[in-house]
Tab-separated table of C-alpha atoms and ligand atoms in Angstrom:
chain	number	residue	atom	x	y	z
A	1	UNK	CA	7.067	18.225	-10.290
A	2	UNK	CA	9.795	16.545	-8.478
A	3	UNK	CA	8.375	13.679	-6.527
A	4	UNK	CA	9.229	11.309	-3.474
A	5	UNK	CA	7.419	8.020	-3.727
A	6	UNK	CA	8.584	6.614	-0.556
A	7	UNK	CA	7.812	2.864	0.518
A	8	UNK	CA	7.828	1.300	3.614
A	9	UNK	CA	8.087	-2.206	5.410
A	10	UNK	CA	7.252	-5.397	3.687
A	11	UNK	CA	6.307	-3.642	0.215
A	12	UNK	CA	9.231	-5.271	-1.162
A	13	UNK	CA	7.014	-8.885	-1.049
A	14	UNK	CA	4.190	-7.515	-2.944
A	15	UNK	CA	2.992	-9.984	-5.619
A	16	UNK	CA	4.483	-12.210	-3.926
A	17	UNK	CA	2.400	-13.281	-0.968
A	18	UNK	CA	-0.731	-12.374	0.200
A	19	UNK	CA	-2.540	-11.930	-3.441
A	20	UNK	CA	-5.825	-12.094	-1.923
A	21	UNK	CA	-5.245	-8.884	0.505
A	22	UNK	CA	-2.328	-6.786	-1.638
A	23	UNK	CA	-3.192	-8.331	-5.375
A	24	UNK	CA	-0.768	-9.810	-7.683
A	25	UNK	CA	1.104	-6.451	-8.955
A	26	UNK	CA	4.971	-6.007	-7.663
A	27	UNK	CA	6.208	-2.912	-6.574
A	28	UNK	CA	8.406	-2.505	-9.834
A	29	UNK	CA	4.734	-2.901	-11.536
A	30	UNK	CA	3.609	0.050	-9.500
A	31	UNK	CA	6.900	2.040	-10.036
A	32	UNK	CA	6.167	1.170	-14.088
A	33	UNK	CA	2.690	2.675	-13.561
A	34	UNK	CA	4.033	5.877	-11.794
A	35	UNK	CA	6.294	6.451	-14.592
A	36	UNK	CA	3.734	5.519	-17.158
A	37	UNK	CA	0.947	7.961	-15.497
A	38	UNK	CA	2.846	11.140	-15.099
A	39	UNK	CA	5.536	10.843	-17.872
A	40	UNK	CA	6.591	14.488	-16.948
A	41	UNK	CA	7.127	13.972	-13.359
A	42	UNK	CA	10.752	14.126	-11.887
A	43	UNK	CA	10.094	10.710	-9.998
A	44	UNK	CA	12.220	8.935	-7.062
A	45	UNK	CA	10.675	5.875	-6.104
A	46	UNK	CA	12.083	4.003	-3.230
A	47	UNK	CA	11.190	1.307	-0.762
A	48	UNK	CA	13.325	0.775	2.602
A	49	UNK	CA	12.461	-2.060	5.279
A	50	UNK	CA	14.306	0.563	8.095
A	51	UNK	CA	12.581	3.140	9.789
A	52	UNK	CA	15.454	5.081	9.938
A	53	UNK	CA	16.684	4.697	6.619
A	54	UNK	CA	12.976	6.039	5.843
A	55	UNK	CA	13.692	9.221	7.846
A	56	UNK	CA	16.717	9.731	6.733
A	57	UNK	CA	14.935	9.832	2.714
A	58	UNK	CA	12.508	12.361	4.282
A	59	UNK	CA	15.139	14.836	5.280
A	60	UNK	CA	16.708	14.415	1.978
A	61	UNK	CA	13.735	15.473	0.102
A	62	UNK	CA	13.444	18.785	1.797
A	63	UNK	CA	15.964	19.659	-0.661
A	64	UNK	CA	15.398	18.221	-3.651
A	65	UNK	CA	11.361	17.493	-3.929
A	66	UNK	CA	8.570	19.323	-4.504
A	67	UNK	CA	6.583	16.455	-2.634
A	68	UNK	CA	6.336	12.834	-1.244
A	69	UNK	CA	3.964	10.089	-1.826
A	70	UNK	CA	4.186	8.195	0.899
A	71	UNK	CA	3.355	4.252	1.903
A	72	UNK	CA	4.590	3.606	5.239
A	73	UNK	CA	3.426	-0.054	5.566
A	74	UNK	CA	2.803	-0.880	8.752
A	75	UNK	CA	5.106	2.163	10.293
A	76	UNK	CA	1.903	4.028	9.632
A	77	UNK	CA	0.440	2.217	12.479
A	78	UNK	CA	3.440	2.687	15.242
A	79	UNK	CA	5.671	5.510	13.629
A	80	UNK	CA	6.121	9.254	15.858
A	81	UNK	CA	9.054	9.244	14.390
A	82	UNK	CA	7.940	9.592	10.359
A	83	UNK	CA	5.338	11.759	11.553
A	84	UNK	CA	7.691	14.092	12.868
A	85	UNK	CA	10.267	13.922	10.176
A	86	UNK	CA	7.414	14.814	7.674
A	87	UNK	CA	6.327	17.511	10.247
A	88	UNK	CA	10.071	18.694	9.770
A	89	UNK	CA	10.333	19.142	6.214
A	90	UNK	CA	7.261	20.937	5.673
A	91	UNK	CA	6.641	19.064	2.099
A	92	UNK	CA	3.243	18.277	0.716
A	93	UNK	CA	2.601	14.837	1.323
A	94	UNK	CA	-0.449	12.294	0.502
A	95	UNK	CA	-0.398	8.951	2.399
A	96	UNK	CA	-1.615	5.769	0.271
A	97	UNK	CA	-2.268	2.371	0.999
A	98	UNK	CA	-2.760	-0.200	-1.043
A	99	UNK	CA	-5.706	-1.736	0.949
A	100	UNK	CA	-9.093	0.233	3.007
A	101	UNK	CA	-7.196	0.242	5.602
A	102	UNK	CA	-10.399	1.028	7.660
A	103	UNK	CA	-11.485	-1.448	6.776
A	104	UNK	CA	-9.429	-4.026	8.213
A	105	UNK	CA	-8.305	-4.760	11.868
A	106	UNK	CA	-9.337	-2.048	14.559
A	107	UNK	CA	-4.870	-1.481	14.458
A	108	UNK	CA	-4.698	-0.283	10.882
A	109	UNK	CA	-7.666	2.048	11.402
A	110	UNK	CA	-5.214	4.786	13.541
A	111	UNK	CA	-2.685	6.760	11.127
A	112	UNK	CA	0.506	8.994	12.404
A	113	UNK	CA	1.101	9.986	8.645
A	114	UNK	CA	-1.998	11.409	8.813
A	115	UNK	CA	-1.926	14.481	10.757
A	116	UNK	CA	0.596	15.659	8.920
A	117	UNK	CA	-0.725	14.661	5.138
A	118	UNK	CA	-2.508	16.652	2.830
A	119	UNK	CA	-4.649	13.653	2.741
A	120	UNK	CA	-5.218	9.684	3.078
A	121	UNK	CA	-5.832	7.520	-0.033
A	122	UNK	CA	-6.739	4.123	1.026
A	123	UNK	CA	-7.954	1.177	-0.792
A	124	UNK	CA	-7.839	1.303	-4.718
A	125	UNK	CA	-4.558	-1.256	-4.786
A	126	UNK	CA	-2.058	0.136	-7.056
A	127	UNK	CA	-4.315	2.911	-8.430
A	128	UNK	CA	-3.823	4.470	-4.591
A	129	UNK	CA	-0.206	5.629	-6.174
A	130	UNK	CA	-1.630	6.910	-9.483
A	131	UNK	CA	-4.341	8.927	-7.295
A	132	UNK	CA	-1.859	10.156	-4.765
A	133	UNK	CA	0.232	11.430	-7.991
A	134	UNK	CA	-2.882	13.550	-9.395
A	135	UNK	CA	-3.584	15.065	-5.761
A	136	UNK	CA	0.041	16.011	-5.098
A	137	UNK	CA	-0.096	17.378	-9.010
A	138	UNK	CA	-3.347	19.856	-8.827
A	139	UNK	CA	-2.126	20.858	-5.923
A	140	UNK	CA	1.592	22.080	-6.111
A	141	UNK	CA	0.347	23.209	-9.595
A	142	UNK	CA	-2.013	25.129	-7.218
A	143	UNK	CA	0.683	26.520	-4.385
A	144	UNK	CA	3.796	27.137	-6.842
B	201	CA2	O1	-2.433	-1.340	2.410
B	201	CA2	C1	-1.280	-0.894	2.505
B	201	CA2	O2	-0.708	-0.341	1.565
B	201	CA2	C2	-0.509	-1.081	3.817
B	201	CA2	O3	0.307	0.081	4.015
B	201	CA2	C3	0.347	-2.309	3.626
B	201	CA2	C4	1.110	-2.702	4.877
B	201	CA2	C5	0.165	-2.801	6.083
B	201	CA2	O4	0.907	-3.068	7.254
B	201	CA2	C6	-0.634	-1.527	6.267
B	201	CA2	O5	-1.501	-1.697	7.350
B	201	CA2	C7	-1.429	-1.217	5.007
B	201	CA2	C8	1.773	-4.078	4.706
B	201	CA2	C9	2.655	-4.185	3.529
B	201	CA2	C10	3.116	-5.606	3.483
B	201	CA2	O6	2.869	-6.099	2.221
B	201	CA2	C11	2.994	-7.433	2.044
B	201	CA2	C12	2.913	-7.849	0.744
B	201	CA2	C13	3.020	-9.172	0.439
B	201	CA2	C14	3.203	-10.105	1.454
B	201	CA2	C15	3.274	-9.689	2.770
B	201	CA2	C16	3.179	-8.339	3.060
């Protein structure tokens, strides 16, 4: 399986701030972890602070990816335009977050990757990515 894990705003700081909310692991930690997890995966694991730069990645992957994993960061909250782009490509895509994102502020509990995800998995700190990679596994092992 060739696979997108795509990264949005702010992800870059992880273990760096915030500890108590995000946890101490770094985003090269969960990249390791990826790569550790699913040794036979084709992965391409990115992180952009640039919306566009985001939806540019998306269009890419029609192309060359079976699917995207896909952390959005806070453009999950605010973002028609990565909604549409993943309507666009037509890929199978799970949405993780690091943190229960419903269970934070009433802001974070509204998703526009959702609609347009296989599914949402929220909550389980860097395990959300190994998760994600198992779902989007079964199930292009499922539809190919
Ligand atoms: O829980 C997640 O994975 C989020 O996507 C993380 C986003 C947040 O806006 C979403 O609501 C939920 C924030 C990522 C920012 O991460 C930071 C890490 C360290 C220090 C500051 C921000």
């Amino acid at each position: 399986m060739r696979v997108l894990i795509l990264n949005g705003p702010n992800l870059n700081l992880l273990g760096t701030r915030q500890p108590e909310v995000y946890g101490s692991t770094t985003l090269s930690d969960i990249e390791a972890m990826c790569r550790a997890h699913a040794p036979n995966a084709d992965i391409t694991f990115e992180q952009s602070n640039h919306e566009g730069v985001m939806i540019d990645t998306i269009h890419s992957a029609k192309a060359t990816q079976d699917g995207i994993i896909l952390n959005a960061g806070a453009y999950t909250h605010t973002s028609v335009a990565l909604h549409d782009a993943l309507a666009s490509v037509e890929l199978p895509c799970v949405e993780v977050h690091l943190s229960n994102i419903h269970a934070r502020e009433a802001f974070r509990h509204h998703s526009y990757i959702a609609p347009v995800a296989l599914g949402q998995i929220a909550g389980f700190g860097a395990q959300s990515y190994t998760l994600a990679l198992d779902a989007l596994q079964s199930h292009v092992k499922a539809t190919t």
